[in-house]
XYZ file of C-alpha atoms in Angstrom:
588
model
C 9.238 7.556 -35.955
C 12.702 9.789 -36.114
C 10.735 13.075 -35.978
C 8.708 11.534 -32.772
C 11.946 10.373 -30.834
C 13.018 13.841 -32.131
C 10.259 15.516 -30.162
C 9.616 13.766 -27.308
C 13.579 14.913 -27.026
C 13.122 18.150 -27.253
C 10.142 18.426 -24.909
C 12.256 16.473 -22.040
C 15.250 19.018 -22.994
C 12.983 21.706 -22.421
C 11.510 19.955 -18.975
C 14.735 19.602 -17.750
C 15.563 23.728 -18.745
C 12.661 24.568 -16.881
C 13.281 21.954 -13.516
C 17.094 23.616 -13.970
C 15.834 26.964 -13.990
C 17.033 29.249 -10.583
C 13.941 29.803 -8.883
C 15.999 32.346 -6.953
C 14.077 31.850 -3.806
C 14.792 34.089 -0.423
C 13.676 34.491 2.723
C 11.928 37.034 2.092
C 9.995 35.693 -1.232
C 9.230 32.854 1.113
C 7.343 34.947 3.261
C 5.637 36.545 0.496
C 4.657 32.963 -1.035
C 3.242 32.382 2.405
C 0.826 35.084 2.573
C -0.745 34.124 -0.956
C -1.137 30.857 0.717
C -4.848 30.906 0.664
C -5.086 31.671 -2.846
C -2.585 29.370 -3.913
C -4.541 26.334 -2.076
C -7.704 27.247 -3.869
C -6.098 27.344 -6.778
C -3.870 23.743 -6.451
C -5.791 21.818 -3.652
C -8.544 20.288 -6.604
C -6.005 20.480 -9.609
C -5.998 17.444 -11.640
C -4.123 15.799 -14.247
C -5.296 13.645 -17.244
C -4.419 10.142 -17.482
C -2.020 11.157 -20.626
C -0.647 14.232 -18.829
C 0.198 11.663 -16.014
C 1.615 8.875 -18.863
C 3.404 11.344 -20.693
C 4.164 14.785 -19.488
C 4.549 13.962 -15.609
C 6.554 10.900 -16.680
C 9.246 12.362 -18.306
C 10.512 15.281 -15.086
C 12.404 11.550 -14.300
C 14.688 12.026 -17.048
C 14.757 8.284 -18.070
C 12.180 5.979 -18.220
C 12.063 2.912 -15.988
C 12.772 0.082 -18.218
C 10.058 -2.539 -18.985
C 11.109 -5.827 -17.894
C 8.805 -7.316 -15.949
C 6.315 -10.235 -16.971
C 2.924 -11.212 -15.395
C 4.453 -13.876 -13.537
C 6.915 -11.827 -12.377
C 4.225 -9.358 -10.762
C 2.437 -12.652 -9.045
C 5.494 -13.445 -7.597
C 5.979 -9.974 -6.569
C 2.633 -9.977 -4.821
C 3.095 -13.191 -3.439
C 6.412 -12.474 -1.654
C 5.614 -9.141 -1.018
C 2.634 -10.580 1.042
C 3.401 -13.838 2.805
C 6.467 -13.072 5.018
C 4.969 -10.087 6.662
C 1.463 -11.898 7.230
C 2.134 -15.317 8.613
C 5.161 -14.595 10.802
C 4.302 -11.145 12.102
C 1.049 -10.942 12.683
C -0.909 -14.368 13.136
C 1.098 -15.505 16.654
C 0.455 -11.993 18.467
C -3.240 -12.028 16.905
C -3.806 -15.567 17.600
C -3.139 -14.745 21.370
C -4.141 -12.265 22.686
C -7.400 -11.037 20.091
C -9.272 -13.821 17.802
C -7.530 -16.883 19.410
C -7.907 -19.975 16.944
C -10.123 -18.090 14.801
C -7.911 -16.222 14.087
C -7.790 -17.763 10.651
C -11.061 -16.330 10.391
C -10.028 -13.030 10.510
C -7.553 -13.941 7.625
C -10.807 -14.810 5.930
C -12.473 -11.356 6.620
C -9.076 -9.509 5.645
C -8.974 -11.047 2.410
C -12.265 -10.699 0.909
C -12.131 -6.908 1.975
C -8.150 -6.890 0.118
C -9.584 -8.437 -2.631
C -12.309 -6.356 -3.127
C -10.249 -3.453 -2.560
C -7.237 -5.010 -5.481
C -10.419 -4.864 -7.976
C -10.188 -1.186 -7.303
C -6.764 -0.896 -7.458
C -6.516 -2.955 -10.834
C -8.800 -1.040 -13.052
C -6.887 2.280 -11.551
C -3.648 0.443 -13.010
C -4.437 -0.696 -16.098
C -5.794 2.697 -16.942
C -3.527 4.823 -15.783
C -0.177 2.355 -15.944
C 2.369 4.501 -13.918
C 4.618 3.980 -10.544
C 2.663 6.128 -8.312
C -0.182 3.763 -7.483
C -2.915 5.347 -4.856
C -0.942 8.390 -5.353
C -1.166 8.747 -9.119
C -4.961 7.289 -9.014
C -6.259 9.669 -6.452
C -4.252 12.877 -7.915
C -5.894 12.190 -11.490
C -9.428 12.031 -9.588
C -10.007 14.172 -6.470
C -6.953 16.683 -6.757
C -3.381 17.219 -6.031
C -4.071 17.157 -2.396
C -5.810 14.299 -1.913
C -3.285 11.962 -3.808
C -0.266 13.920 -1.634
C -2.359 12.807 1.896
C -2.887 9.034 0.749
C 0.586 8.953 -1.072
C 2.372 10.389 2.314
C 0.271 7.677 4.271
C 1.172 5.170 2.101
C 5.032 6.221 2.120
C 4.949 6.258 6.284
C 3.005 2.509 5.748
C 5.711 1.050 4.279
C 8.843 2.554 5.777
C 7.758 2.022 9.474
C 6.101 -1.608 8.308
C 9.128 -2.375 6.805
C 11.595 -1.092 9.818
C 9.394 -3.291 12.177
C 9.579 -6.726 9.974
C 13.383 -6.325 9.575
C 13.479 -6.701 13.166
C 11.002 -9.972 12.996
C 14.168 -11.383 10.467
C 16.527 -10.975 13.542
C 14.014 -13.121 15.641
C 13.529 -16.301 13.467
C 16.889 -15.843 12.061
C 17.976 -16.465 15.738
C 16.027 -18.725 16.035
C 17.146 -21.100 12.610
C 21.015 -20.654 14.594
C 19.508 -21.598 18.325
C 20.263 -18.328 19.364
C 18.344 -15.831 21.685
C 17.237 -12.883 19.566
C 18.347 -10.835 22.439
C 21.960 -11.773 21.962
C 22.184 -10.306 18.437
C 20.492 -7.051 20.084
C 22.373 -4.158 21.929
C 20.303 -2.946 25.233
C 20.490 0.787 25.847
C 20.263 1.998 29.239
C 17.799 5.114 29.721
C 15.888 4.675 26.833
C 11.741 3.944 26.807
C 10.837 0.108 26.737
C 10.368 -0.554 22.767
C 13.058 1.781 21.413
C 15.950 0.712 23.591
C 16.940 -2.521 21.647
C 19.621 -1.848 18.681
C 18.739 -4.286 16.137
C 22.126 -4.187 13.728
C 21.243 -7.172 11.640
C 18.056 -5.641 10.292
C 19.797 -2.476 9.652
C 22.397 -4.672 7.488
C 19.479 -6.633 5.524
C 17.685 -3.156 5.145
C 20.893 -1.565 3.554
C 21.679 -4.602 1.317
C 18.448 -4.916 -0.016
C 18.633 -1.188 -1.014
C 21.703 -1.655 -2.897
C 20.500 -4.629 -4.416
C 17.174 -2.579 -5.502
C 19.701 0.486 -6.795
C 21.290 -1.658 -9.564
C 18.264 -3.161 -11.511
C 14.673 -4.287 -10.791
C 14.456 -7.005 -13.050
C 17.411 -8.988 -11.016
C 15.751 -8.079 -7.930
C 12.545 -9.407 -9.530
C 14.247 -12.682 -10.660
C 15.862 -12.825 -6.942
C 12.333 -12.150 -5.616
C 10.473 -15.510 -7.759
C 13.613 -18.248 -6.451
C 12.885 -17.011 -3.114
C 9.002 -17.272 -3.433
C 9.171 -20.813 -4.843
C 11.132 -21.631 -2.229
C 8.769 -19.631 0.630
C 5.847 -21.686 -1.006
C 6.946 -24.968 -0.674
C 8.013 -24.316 3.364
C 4.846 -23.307 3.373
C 3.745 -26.626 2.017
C 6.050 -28.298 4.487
C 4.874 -26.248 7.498
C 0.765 -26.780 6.290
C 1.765 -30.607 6.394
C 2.812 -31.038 9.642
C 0.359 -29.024 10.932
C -2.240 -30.928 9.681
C -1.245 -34.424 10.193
C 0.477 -33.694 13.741
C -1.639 -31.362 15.290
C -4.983 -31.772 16.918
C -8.280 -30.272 16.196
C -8.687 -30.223 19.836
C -6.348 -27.516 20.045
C -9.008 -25.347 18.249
C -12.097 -25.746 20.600
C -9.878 -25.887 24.372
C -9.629 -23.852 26.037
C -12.433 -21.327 25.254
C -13.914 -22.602 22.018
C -13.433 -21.660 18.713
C -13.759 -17.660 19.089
C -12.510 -17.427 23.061
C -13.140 -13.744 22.763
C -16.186 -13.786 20.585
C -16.865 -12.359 16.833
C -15.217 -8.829 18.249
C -12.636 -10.497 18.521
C -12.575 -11.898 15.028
C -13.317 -8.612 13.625
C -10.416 -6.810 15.318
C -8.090 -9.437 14.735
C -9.116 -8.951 10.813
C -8.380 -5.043 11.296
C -4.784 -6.042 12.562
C -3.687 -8.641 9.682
C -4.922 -6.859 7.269
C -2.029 -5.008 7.560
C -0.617 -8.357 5.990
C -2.133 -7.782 2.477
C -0.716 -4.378 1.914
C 2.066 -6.001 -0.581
C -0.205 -5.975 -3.390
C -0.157 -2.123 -3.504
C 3.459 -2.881 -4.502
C 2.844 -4.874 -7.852
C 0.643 -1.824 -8.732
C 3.569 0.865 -8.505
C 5.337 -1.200 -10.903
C 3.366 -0.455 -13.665
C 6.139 1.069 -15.483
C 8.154 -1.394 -15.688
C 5.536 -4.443 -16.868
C 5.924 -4.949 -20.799
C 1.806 -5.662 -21.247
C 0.716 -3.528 -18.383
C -3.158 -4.188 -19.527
C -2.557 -7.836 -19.453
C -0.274 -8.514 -16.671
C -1.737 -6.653 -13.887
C -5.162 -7.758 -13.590
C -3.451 -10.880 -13.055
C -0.734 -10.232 -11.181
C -2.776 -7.715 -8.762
C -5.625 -10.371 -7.920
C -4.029 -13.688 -8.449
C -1.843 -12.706 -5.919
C -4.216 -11.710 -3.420
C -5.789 -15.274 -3.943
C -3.010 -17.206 -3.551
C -1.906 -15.604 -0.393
C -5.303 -15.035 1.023
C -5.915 -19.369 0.951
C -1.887 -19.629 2.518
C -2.263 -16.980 5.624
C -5.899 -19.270 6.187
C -4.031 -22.826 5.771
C -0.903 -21.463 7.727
C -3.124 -19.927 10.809
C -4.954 -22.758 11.459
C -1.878 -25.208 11.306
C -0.254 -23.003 13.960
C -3.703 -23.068 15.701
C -3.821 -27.068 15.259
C -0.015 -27.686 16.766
C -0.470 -25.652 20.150
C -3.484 -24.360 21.738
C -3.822 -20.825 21.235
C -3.014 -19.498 24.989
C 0.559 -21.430 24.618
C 1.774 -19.550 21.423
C 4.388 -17.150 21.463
C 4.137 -13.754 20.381
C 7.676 -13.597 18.701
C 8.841 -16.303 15.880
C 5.635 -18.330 17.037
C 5.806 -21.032 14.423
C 9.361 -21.791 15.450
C 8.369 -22.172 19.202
C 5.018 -23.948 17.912
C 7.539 -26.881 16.512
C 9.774 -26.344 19.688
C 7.380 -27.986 21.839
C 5.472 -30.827 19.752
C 9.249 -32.232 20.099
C 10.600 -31.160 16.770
C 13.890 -29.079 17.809
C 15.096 -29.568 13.987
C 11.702 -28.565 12.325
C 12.450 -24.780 14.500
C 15.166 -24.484 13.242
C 14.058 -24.782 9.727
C 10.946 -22.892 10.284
C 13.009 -19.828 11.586
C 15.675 -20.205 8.448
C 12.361 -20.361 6.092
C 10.156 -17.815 7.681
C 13.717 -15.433 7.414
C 13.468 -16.193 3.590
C 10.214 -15.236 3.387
C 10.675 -11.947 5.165
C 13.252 -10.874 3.130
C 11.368 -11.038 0.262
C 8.720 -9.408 1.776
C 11.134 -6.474 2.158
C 12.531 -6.745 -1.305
C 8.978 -6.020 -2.724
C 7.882 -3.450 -0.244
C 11.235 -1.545 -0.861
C 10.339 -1.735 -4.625
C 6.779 -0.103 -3.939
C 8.444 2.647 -1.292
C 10.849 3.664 -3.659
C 8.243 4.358 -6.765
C 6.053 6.125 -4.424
C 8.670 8.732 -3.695
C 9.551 8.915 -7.041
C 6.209 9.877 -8.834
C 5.449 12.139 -5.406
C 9.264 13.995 -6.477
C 7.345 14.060 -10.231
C 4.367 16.087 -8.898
C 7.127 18.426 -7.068
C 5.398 17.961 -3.573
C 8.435 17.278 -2.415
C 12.287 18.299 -4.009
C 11.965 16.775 -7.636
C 15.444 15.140 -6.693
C 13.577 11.850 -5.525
C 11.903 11.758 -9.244
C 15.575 11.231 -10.962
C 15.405 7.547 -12.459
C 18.956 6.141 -13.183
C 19.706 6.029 -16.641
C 22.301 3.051 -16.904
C 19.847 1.024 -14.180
C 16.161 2.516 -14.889
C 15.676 2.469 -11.487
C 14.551 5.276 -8.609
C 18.401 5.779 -6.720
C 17.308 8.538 -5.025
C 14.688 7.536 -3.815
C 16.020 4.204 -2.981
C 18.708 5.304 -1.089
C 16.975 8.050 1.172
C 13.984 6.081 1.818
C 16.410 2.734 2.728
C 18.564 5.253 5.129
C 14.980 5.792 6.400
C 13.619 2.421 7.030
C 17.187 1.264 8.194
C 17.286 3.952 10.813
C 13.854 3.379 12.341
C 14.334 -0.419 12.207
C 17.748 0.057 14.258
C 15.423 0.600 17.663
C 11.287 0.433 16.984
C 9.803 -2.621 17.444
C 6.744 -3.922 15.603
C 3.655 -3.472 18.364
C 4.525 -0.129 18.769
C 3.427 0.779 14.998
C 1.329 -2.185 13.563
C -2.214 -0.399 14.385
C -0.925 2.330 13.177
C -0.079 0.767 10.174
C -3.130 -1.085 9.298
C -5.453 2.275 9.783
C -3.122 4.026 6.955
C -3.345 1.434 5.026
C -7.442 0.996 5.489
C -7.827 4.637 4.657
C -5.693 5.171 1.357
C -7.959 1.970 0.434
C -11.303 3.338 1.156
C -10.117 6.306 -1.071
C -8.931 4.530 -4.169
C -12.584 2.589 -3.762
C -14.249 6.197 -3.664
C -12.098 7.681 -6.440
C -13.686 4.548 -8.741
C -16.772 4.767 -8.405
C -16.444 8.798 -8.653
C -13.980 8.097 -12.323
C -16.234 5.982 -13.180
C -19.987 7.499 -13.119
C -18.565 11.026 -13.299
C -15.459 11.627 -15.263
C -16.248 8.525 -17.918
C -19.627 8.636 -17.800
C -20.103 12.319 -17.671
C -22.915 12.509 -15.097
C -23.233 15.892 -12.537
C -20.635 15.373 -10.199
C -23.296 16.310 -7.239
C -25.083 13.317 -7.787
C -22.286 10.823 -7.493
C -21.171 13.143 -4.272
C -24.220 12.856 -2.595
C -24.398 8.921 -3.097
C -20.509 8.298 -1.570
C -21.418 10.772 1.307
C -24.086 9.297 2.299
C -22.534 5.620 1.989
C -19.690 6.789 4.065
C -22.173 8.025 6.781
C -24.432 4.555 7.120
C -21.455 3.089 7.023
C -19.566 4.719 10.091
C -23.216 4.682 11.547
C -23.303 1.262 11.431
C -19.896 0.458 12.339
C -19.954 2.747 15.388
C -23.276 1.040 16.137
C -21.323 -2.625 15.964
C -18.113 -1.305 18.159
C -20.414 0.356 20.869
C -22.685 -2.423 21.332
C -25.724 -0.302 21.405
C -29.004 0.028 19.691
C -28.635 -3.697 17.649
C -31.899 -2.759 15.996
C -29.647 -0.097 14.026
C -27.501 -2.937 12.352
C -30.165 -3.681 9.828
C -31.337 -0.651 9.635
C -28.189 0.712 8.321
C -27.081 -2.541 6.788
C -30.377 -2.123 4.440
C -30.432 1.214 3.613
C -26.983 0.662 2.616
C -28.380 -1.811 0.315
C -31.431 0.442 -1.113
C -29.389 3.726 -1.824
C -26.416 1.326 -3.687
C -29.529 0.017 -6.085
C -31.248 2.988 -6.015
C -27.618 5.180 -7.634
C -26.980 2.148 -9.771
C -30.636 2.343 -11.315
C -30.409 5.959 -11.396
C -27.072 6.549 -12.743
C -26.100 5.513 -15.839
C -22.767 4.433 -16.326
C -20.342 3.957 -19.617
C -16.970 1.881 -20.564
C -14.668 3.345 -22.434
C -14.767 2.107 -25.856
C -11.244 1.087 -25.846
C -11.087 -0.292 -22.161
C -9.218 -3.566 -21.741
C -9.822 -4.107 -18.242
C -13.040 -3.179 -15.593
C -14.321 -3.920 -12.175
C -17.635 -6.098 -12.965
C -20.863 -5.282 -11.479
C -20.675 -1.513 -10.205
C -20.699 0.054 -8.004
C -21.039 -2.781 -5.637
C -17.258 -4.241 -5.374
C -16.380 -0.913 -4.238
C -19.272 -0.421 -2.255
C -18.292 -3.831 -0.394
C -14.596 -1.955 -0.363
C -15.769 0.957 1.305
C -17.801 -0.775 3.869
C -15.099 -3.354 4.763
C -12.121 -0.844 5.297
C -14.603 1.711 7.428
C -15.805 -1.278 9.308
C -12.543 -2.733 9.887
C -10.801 1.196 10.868
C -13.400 0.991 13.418
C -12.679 -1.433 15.320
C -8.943 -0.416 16.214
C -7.904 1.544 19.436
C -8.281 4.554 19.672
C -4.854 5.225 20.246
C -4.014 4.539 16.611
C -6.310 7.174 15.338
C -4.037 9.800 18.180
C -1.077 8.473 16.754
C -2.455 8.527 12.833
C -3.966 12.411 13.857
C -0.657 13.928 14.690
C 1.043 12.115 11.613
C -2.315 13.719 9.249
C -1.008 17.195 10.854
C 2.471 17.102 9.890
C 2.105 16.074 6.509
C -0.677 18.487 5.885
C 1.663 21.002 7.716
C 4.422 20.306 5.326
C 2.037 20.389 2.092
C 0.738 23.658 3.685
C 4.414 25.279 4.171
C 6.228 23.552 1.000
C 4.060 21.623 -1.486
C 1.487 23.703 -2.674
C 4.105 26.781 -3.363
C 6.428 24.298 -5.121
C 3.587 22.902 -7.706
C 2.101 26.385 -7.825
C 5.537 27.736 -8.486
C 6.314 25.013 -11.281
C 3.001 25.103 -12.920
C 3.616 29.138 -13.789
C 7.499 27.661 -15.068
C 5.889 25.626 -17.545
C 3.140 27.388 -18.600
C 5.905 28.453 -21.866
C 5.771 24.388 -22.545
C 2.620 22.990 -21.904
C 1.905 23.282 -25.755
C 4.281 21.061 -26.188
C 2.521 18.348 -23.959
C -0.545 18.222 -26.121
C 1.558 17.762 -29.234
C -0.125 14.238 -30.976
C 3.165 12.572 -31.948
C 4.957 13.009 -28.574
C 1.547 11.299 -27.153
C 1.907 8.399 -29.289
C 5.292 7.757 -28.450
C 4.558 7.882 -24.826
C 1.570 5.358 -25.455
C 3.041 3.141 -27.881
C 5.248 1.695 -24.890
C 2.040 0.832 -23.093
C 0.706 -1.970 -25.093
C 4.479 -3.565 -25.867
């Protein structure tokens, strides 16, 4: 055991020589880095890592490992909180209103049988491959380095903008737990476009303190996390209650019936809160840190996604039950819902409760932002500064820190409408990738079947599937729906007869029945992008140009660059006792 602490030592002392190493880069080798561009992309765009090279070799450009702390109810609480404050209070009341109307629980419904299909994908990824970098890591190992950079840089611009907008949601039902108008606690600047012109300083305060609180240790922020969840769950409770016992079903069928703007609207209103489920990506980043990653996740990742899914449904139709659905509010709408059944006390408690809940909700998704970063600085797509872990906290402080300036700084003027499409058609896509990359890992790099085959089947999928989603949105040619819908069907059984497909022998965890959960995944997140404005795909098309820009410009020279630095160690990597060393922490 001395002699493999000895050389897992010596191969991080000679990772750190080579990350120290002067690259002694110029202008002008810059320019001549630029114009091998097109080699360099053929050569990095589809390079992969192994699972090991990812547990071991990648791992250690942190300097420290993350310590292992966390428990599997510690990751259910994770997903829990990280999910139920940005849900309920963000989303439902604007959703409720002006797209699904009462159904909108519904759409809750729809949402959560595509997240949990799409957390099935996301836990065999994890307990695989049990590092911080989630889609990132999962995609990279599968489809190539720039693949995992696009849905990594998605998922990073998902959470800092999600969680900038639902800092400034805490303002709103804080005000409203103190009787205050939100707009008091808010600066106005003159000259300044309607959305952007309201300085929110409180969320910029809860933004910062949560980062600090995230910069000294993760298991305190976890423990800080569970008393606020337990308490989040029984408001919940208390809120579900009253709903039930003082509203009226009534409220659900006048005026306009049950689905006022009929099953498009249902559907769309599902596209919108799924953006409320995202919080389970964060219990996957913490993989590192979990003490029986194999164990813990599976539950953590879809018990989670459960629990919340049967809350969001419970707490959207209470809201639905107190008011009718053309009286609620599109801010803090459960504490105006109370206001005017009578119960001026209940608001306030609803607005101090829903703040609780948000802040949690930010506690987790700063945990997930932060890991992201990290793993991304690992890869050296971006300045391998972000990748230092903390040795006296085994936490991420760069990337804490930057990414919390981030969020903080967006969430001093942007308010939530502006971004929340945007949002939810990031977070679709990285999920229709990871369900992809599965099936792909799965019949092709386990299984060891001709990757054409596999190719063919998820191209065509993808095609019937935006066929028949585009077929849905325009309202034309209904015979098309099951004609699509059932050849969908017949080329799924058709791959799964002709394909074989293998376990590995010493594989803990698996999605059941594939390839049809993440057939159901990829159908669900295409269907569901569809049905958002187009708008969001301008806004998402000029964000996929920058960050391809930026991988064009900087990230493939930096990992082409580093890979020709280590090419002295990568003997080292292979070495069977350093492996073991690495491993042996896995199954603690």
């Amino acid at each position: 055991m001395e002699s493999q602490k000895t050389l897992s030592s010596s191969f991080a002392s000679n990772m750190a020589t080579v990350q120290s190493t002067p690259t002694n880069i110029s202008f002008s080798n810059y320019l001549k880095s630029l114009s091998q561009t097109p080699h360099r992309l053929r050569k990095r765009m589809l390079a992969t890592w192994t699972p090991d090279q990812e547990l071991n070799q990648v791992r250690l450009r942190s300097g420290a490992d993350m310590m292992r702390k966390l428990k599997w109810y510690d990751l259910v609480a994770l997903g829990i909180g990280g999910m139920l404050g940005v849900g309920v209070f963000v989303t439902t009341g604007p959703v409720a209103l002006k797209i699904s109307g009462p159904s909108v629980f519904i759409s809750y419904i729809i949402a959560g049988i595509s997240a949990l299909f799409s957390s099935l994908c996301y836990t065999e990824f994890s307990v695989q491959i049990p590092v911080a970098g989630g889609a990132f890591s999962y995609l990279r190992v599968t489809f190539g380095e720039f693949i995992g950079y696009f849905a990594g840089a998605n998922i990073l611009m998902e959470y800092v903008l999600s969680n900038a907008a639902v800092a400034r949601s805490f303002t709103e039902y804080l005000c409203h737990a103190v009787g205050e108008n939100p707009s008091s606690w808010r600066i106005e600047v003159d000259g300044v476009a309607e959305g952007y012109n309201m300085l929110d300083f409180p969320a910029v305060a809860l933004i910062l303190l949560l980062t600090l609180c995230l910069c000294y240790s993760t298991k305190k922020s976890s423990i800080l996390n569970l008393t606020m969840t337990v308490f989040h769950v029984i408001f919940f409770g208390f809120i579900i209650i009253v709903g039930f016992s003082k509203g009226s079903a009534r409220n659900l069928v006048e005026p306009g019936g049950l689905a006022p703007f009929g099953v498009k609207g249902v559907l769309d209103g599902a596209a919108i809160v799924y953006f409320s489920y995202i919080g389970y990506d964060s219990v996957s980043t913490m993989a590192e840190e979990i003490q029986n990653p194999a164990k813990s996740l599976p539950v953590g990742i879809l018990g989670s996604v459960l629990i919340v899914t049967g809350l969001y449904c419970l707490m959207a139709l209470s809201l639905c039950l107190l008011v009718p659905f053309n009286m609620i509010e599109k801010d803090a709408s459960f504490s105006v819902a109370f206001e005017k059944i009578g119960w001026k006390w209940a608001s306030n408690v609803v607005g101090a409760g829903a703040s609780l809940g948000i802040v949690a909700s930010l506690l987790v998704a700063m945990l997930g932002q932060a890991r992201y970063l990290c793993v991304i600085g690992r890869a050296r797509l971006v300045p391998s500064w972000f990748a230092k872990v903390n040795p006296s906290t085994g936490t991420p402080l760069n990337a804490t820190l930057f990414l919390g300036l981030c969020t903080a700084s967006i969430a001093l003027f942007t308010e939530l409408s502006i971004i929340l499409e945007m949002i939810s058609i990031s977070t679709l896509l990285v999920f229709y990738m990871v369900a992809n990359a599965l099936i792909y890992r799965r019949y092709v790099v386990i299984s060891h079947n001709p990757p054409s085959q596999t190719l063919l089947f998820l191209v065509l999928l993808s095609s019937t599937t935006i066929g028949f989603s585009m077929s849905w949105k325009l309202d034309e040619r209904w015979w098309a729906l099951p004609v699509l819908g059932g050849f969908m069907i017949a080329i799924t059984a058709f791959f799964q007869y002709m394909v074989p497909s293998v376990c590995q022998p010493n594989e803990e965890w698996s999605v059941p029945f594939m390839p049809w959960p993440a057939v159901t995944s990829i159908f669900l997140n295409v269907f569901l992008m569809t049905t958002l404005k187009a708008m969001s795909f301008q806004r998402f098309g000029i964000w996929a140009f920058f960050i391809t820009l930026f991988y064009v410009l900087y990230g493939v020279h930096s990992t082409y660059r580093a890979e020709e630095m280590e090419v002295g160690v990568g003997e080292i990597s292979h070495h069977p006792s350093i492996q073991q060393t690495k491993l042996d922490i896995q199954v603690l």
